[in-house]
Every structure is written in C-alpha cells, then in structure tokens.
Amino acid sequence: IFSIIASLFMSCCQIKANNPEIDVISPEEFQSRLTTDPKAYLLDVRKPDEFAEGHLAGAHLIDWLDNDIFKLKAKDLDKSKTIYIYCRSGRRSNDAARYLSKHGYKVVDMDGGILSWDAHGLPIER
C-alpha cells in the first residue's frame, strides 16, 4: 500500500513539475480571476459549432482540434496577457494550456470546462 501511495504522490508531483505555469481552477475562481485580471484574455478552444451553441461572454475562439490553425493563431496571442482557457469538459483546454505554457504563455485552465461552468449556474452567452 505504501508503494502505491508513494508512486501516486510522485506522479502528481511530476505532473505539477512539468506544468508549473498552468493553474487549473474551479469555474467560480475562474470567473473571479477573469473579471479582476486587467491582463486577461479569454480563450475557448472548442469547435465553432460548439462555440455557437453557447460560450462565455468575451471569449475568443481558436479550435484546438484544428491543430495547424491553432498553432498559427497562437503565435499572435499577446504573451503579456494571462490566457484564461476552457473547452467543453477540460481535456482539450488542458492540452492547449500545456502547449501554450510550453511556448511561453501564462495560462489558467478552467477545471471541468463549460459543462462545469453551466452546472454551477454561471452565465453563458447564447
């Protein structure tokens, strides 16, 4: 049992060590930080049809799944801003956040994506 616990602890530490610049935070904290950060840039990494169904107010869309376009458009993002990033459930945004962090961006990722945001009754622009 001790070996299992130790290996899980080491795995968690390794993940954090590989992604020191990515905060993964709750929807409530995401909203709070987004509204109080003067250098915030809100990025939705879902597909255009998902974005059209509903998104956070002020969000910019760059589809993570269109990898070539994402990489091209990511080069134009302002590195002096904090990128607040989300997707549907958190998987794509975490992948995109790791990519952006690796390329010198400060990134905050919303845990659980827009599904979690909506489940907490937070506003969605339709």
PDB file of N, CA, C and O in Angstrom, residues 30 33-35 37-45 56-62 70 73-74 76-86 100 105-109:
ATOM      1  N   PHE A  30     -12.298  30.806 -11.584  1.00  0.00           N
ATOM      2  CA  PHE A  30     -12.014  31.231 -12.951  1.00  0.00           C
ATOM      3  C   PHE A  30     -12.750  32.540 -13.238  1.00  0.00           C
ATOM      4  O   PHE A  30     -12.158  33.505 -13.718  1.00  0.00           O
ATOM      5  N   ARG A  33     -11.246  35.479 -11.072  1.00  0.00           N
ATOM      6  CA  ARG A  33      -9.944  35.942 -11.558  1.00  0.00           C
ATOM      7  C   ARG A  33     -10.061  36.608 -12.922  1.00  0.00           C
ATOM      8  O   ARG A  33      -9.385  37.599 -13.198  1.00  0.00           O
ATOM      9  N   LEU A  34     -10.911  36.064 -13.768  1.00  0.00           N
ATOM     10  CA  LEU A  34     -11.115  36.625 -15.106  1.00  0.00           C
ATOM     11  C   LEU A  34     -11.627  38.060 -15.030  1.00  0.00           C
ATOM     12  O   LEU A  34     -11.171  38.930 -15.774  1.00  0.00           O
ATOM     13  N   THR A  35     -12.557  38.302 -14.116  1.00  0.00           N
ATOM     14  CA  THR A  35     -13.152  39.640 -14.025  1.00  0.00           C
ATOM     15  C   THR A  35     -12.255  40.650 -13.310  1.00  0.00           C
ATOM     16  O   THR A  35     -12.454  41.855 -13.467  1.00  0.00           O
ATOM     17  N   ASP A  37      -8.706  40.446 -13.435  1.00  0.00           N
ATOM     18  CA  ASP A  37      -7.379  40.474 -14.056  1.00  0.00           C
ATOM     19  C   ASP A  37      -7.390  41.428 -15.253  1.00  0.00           C
ATOM     20  O   ASP A  37      -8.002  41.130 -16.279  1.00  0.00           O
ATOM     21  N   PRO A  38      -6.712  42.565 -15.151  1.00  0.00           N
ATOM     22  CA  PRO A  38      -6.713  43.514 -16.268  1.00  0.00           C
ATOM     23  C   PRO A  38      -5.972  43.003 -17.508  1.00  0.00           C
ATOM     24  O   PRO A  38      -6.125  43.561 -18.589  1.00  0.00           O
ATOM     25  N   LYS A  39      -5.193  41.946 -17.345  1.00  0.00           N
ATOM     26  CA  LYS A  39      -4.450  41.384 -18.480  1.00  0.00           C
ATOM     27  C   LYS A  39      -5.038  40.044 -18.915  1.00  0.00           C
ATOM     28  O   LYS A  39      -4.322  39.191 -19.433  1.00  0.00           O
ATOM     29  N   ALA A  40      -6.328  39.873 -18.711  1.00  0.00           N
ATOM     30  CA  ALA A  40      -6.985  38.607 -19.046  1.00  0.00           C
ATOM     31  C   ALA A  40      -7.344  38.545 -20.528  1.00  0.00           C
ATOM     32  O   ALA A  40      -7.777  39.532 -21.126  1.00  0.00           O
ATOM     33  N   TYR A  41      -7.145  37.366 -21.106  1.00  0.00           N
ATOM     34  CA  TYR A  41      -7.567  37.070 -22.473  1.00  0.00           C
ATOM     35  C   TYR A  41      -8.303  35.738 -22.400  1.00  0.00           C
ATOM     36  O   TYR A  41      -7.714  34.719 -22.023  1.00  0.00           O
ATOM     37  N   LEU A  42      -9.582  35.729 -22.730  1.00  0.00           N
ATOM     38  CA  LEU A  42     -10.424  34.543 -22.593  1.00  0.00           C
ATOM     39  C   LEU A  42     -10.430  33.755 -23.901  1.00  0.00           C
ATOM     40  O   LEU A  42     -10.801  34.284 -24.949  1.00  0.00           O
ATOM     41  N   LEU A  43     -10.026  32.491 -23.817  1.00  0.00           N
ATOM     42  CA  LEU A  43      -9.880  31.649 -24.997  1.00  0.00           C
ATOM     43  C   LEU A  43     -10.710  30.377 -24.881  1.00  0.00           C
ATOM     44  O   LEU A  43     -10.551  29.604 -23.938  1.00  0.00           O
ATOM     45  N   ASP A  44     -11.584  30.179 -25.851  1.00  0.00           N
ATOM     46  CA  ASP A  44     -12.403  28.970 -25.971  1.00  0.00           C
ATOM     47  C   ASP A  44     -11.738  28.123 -27.053  1.00  0.00           C
ATOM     48  O   ASP A  44     -11.507  28.595 -28.164  1.00  0.00           O
ATOM     49  N   VAL A  45     -11.418  26.862 -26.745  1.00  0.00           N
ATOM     50  CA  VAL A  45     -10.706  26.020 -27.699  1.00  0.00           C
ATOM     51  C   VAL A  45     -11.591  24.916 -28.284  1.00  0.00           C
ATOM     52  O   VAL A  45     -11.091  23.938 -28.825  1.00  0.00           O
ATOM     53  N   LEU A  56     -18.682  31.651 -23.055  1.00  0.00           N
ATOM     54  CA  LEU A  56     -18.520  32.690 -22.055  1.00  0.00           C
ATOM     55  C   LEU A  56     -18.425  34.035 -22.761  1.00  0.00           C
ATOM     56  O   LEU A  56     -17.813  34.135 -23.841  1.00  0.00           O
ATOM     57  N   ALA A  57     -19.040  35.036 -22.165  1.00  0.00           N
ATOM     58  CA  ALA A  57     -19.039  36.381 -22.749  1.00  0.00           C
ATOM     59  C   ALA A  57     -17.605  36.869 -22.932  1.00  0.00           C
ATOM     60  O   ALA A  57     -16.778  36.753 -22.024  1.00  0.00           O
ATOM     61  N   GLY A  58     -17.309  37.380 -24.107  1.00  0.00           N
ATOM     62  CA  GLY A  58     -15.997  37.935 -24.400  1.00  0.00           C
ATOM     63  C   GLY A  58     -14.965  36.922 -24.851  1.00  0.00           C
ATOM     64  O   GLY A  58     -13.806  37.277 -25.070  1.00  0.00           O
ATOM     65  N   ALA A  59     -15.378  35.666 -25.001  1.00  0.00           N
ATOM     66  CA  ALA A  59     -14.424  34.616 -25.389  1.00  0.00           C
ATOM     67  C   ALA A  59     -14.012  34.740 -26.842  1.00  0.00           C
ATOM     68  O   ALA A  59     -14.809  35.114 -27.701  1.00  0.00           O
ATOM     69  N   HIS A  60     -12.754  34.407 -27.100  1.00  0.00           N
ATOM     70  CA  HIS A  60     -12.217  34.303 -28.457  1.00  0.00           C
ATOM     71  C   HIS A  60     -12.095  32.822 -28.769  1.00  0.00           C
ATOM     72  O   HIS A  60     -11.729  32.032 -27.910  1.00  0.00           O
ATOM     73  N   LEU A  61     -12.373  32.459 -30.001  1.00  0.00           N
ATOM     74  CA  LEU A  61     -12.362  31.052 -30.391  1.00  0.00           C
ATOM     75  C   LEU A  61     -11.131  30.716 -31.225  1.00  0.00           C
ATOM     76  O   LEU A  61     -10.844  31.377 -32.222  1.00  0.00           O
ATOM     77  N   ILE A  62     -10.421  29.680 -30.783  1.00  0.00           N
ATOM     78  CA  ILE A  62      -9.382  29.051 -31.604  1.00  0.00           C
ATOM     79  C   ILE A  62      -9.536  27.548 -31.370  1.00  0.00           C
ATOM     80  O   ILE A  62      -9.262  27.054 -30.274  1.00  0.00           O
ATOM     81  N   PHE A  70      -4.634  26.308 -34.960  1.00  0.00           N
ATOM     82  CA  PHE A  70      -4.388  26.690 -33.573  1.00  0.00           C
ATOM     83  C   PHE A  70      -2.958  27.199 -33.401  1.00  0.00           C
ATOM     84  O   PHE A  70      -2.739  28.265 -32.828  1.00  0.00           O
ATOM     85  N   LYS A  73      -2.542  30.656 -35.108  1.00  0.00           N
ATOM     86  CA  LYS A  73      -3.197  31.755 -34.395  1.00  0.00           C
ATOM     87  C   LYS A  73      -2.588  31.982 -33.020  1.00  0.00           C
ATOM     88  O   LYS A  73      -2.585  33.115 -32.524  1.00  0.00           O
ATOM     89  N   ALA A  74      -2.090  30.936 -32.391  1.00  0.00           N
ATOM     90  CA  ALA A  74      -1.487  31.074 -31.067  1.00  0.00           C
ATOM     91  C   ALA A  74      -0.271  31.986 -31.108  1.00  0.00           C
ATOM     92  O   ALA A  74       0.013  32.693 -30.133  1.00  0.00           O
ATOM     93  N   ASP A  76      -0.022  34.695 -32.518  1.00  0.00           N
ATOM     94  CA  ASP A  76      -0.465  36.087 -32.457  1.00  0.00           C
ATOM     95  C   ASP A  76      -0.974  36.505 -31.076  1.00  0.00           C
ATOM     96  O   ASP A  76      -1.291  37.674 -30.867  1.00  0.00           O
ATOM     97  N   LEU A  77      -1.075  35.548 -30.144  1.00  0.00           N
ATOM     98  CA  LEU A  77      -1.542  35.893 -28.808  1.00  0.00           C
ATOM     99  C   LEU A  77      -0.483  36.723 -28.086  1.00  0.00           C
ATOM    100  O   LEU A  77       0.711  36.524 -28.266  1.00  0.00           O
ATOM    101  N   ASP A  78      -0.946  37.637 -27.269  1.00  0.00           N
ATOM    102  CA  ASP A  78      -0.070  38.550 -26.532  1.00  0.00           C
ATOM    103  C   ASP A  78       0.479  37.845 -25.290  1.00  0.00           C
ATOM    104  O   ASP A  78      -0.272  37.485 -24.381  1.00  0.00           O
ATOM    105  N   LYS A  79       1.793  37.669 -25.240  1.00  0.00           N
ATOM    106  CA  LYS A  79       2.426  36.970 -24.115  1.00  0.00           C
ATOM    107  C   LYS A  79       2.421  37.788 -22.829  1.00  0.00           C
ATOM    108  O   LYS A  79       2.712  37.261 -21.764  1.00  0.00           O
ATOM    109  N   SER A  80       2.063  39.062 -22.911  1.00  0.00           N
ATOM    110  CA  SER A  80       1.985  39.867 -21.690  1.00  0.00           C
ATOM    111  C   SER A  80       0.648  39.659 -20.975  1.00  0.00           C
ATOM    112  O   SER A  80       0.475  40.101 -19.843  1.00  0.00           O
ATOM    113  N   LYS A  81      -0.277  38.971 -21.635  1.00  0.00           N
ATOM    114  CA  LYS A  81      -1.597  38.713 -21.047  1.00  0.00           C
ATOM    115  C   LYS A  81      -1.658  37.313 -20.458  1.00  0.00           C
ATOM    116  O   LYS A  81      -0.898  36.430 -20.847  1.00  0.00           O
ATOM    117  N   THR A  82      -2.580  37.130 -19.527  1.00  0.00           N
ATOM    118  CA  THR A  82      -2.848  35.802 -18.987  1.00  0.00           C
ATOM    119  C   THR A  82      -3.961  35.189 -19.818  1.00  0.00           C
ATOM    120  O   THR A  82      -5.015  35.796 -19.999  1.00  0.00           O
ATOM    121  N   ILE A  83      -3.716  33.996 -20.337  1.00  0.00           N
ATOM    122  CA  ILE A  83      -4.699  33.302 -21.160  1.00  0.00           C
ATOM    123  C   ILE A  83      -5.576  32.458 -20.243  1.00  0.00           C
ATOM    124  O   ILE A  83      -5.103  31.528 -19.599  1.00  0.00           O
ATOM    125  N   TYR A  84      -6.858  32.797 -20.178  1.00  0.00           N
ATOM    126  CA  TYR A  84      -7.850  32.015 -19.439  1.00  0.00           C
ATOM    127  C   TYR A  84      -8.514  31.116 -20.465  1.00  0.00           C
ATOM    128  O   TYR A  84      -9.141  31.608 -21.408  1.00  0.00           O
ATOM    129  N   ILE A  85      -8.374  29.822 -20.294  1.00  0.00           N
ATOM    130  CA  ILE A  85      -8.723  28.879 -21.345  1.00  0.00           C
ATOM    131  C   ILE A  85      -9.753  27.863 -20.853  1.00  0.00           C
ATOM    132  O   ILE A  85      -9.728  27.446 -19.701  1.00  0.00           O
ATOM    133  N   TYR A  86     -10.673  27.513 -21.750  1.00  0.00           N
ATOM    134  CA  TYR A  86     -11.666  26.491 -21.422  1.00  0.00           C
ATOM    135  C   TYR A  86     -12.120  25.770 -22.683  1.00  0.00           C
ATOM    136  O   TYR A  86     -11.899  26.231 -23.798  1.00  0.00           O
ATOM    137  N   LEU A 100       0.487  26.019 -24.860  1.00  0.00           N
ATOM    138  CA  LEU A 100       0.746  27.447 -24.720  1.00  0.00           C
ATOM    139  C   LEU A 100       1.794  27.739 -23.647  1.00  0.00           C
ATOM    140  O   LEU A 100       2.675  28.574 -23.847  1.00  0.00           O
ATOM    141  N   TYR A 105       3.548  31.241 -22.636  1.00  0.00           N
ATOM    142  CA  TYR A 105       2.352  31.952 -22.219  1.00  0.00           C
ATOM    143  C   TYR A 105       2.000  31.609 -20.784  1.00  0.00           C
ATOM    144  O   TYR A 105       2.205  30.483 -20.335  1.00  0.00           O
ATOM    145  N   LYS A 106       1.443  32.580 -20.066  1.00  0.00           N
ATOM    146  CA  LYS A 106       0.891  32.324 -18.737  1.00  0.00           C
ATOM    147  C   LYS A 106      -0.559  31.886 -18.949  1.00  0.00           C
ATOM    148  O   LYS A 106      -1.339  32.602 -19.577  1.00  0.00           O
ATOM    149  N   VAL A 107      -0.914  30.710 -18.414  1.00  0.00           N
ATOM    150  CA  VAL A 107      -2.214  30.112 -18.714  1.00  0.00           C
ATOM    151  C   VAL A 107      -2.944  29.703 -17.440  1.00  0.00           C
ATOM    152  O   VAL A 107      -2.349  29.166 -16.509  1.00  0.00           O
ATOM    153  N   VAL A 108      -4.256  29.955 -17.436  1.00  0.00           N
ATOM    154  CA  VAL A 108      -5.153  29.493 -16.384  1.00  0.00           C
ATOM    155  C   VAL A 108      -6.224  28.647 -17.068  1.00  0.00           C
ATOM    156  O   VAL A 108      -6.888  29.100 -17.990  1.00  0.00           O
ATOM    157  N   ASP A 109      -6.372  27.412 -16.615  1.00  0.00           N
ATOM    158  CA  ASP A 109      -7.306  26.459 -17.223  1.00  0.00           C
ATOM    159  C   ASP A 109      -8.491  26.237 -16.286  1.00  0.00           C
ATOM    160  O   ASP A 109      -8.309  26.044 -15.088  1.00  0.00           O
TER     161      ASP A 109
END
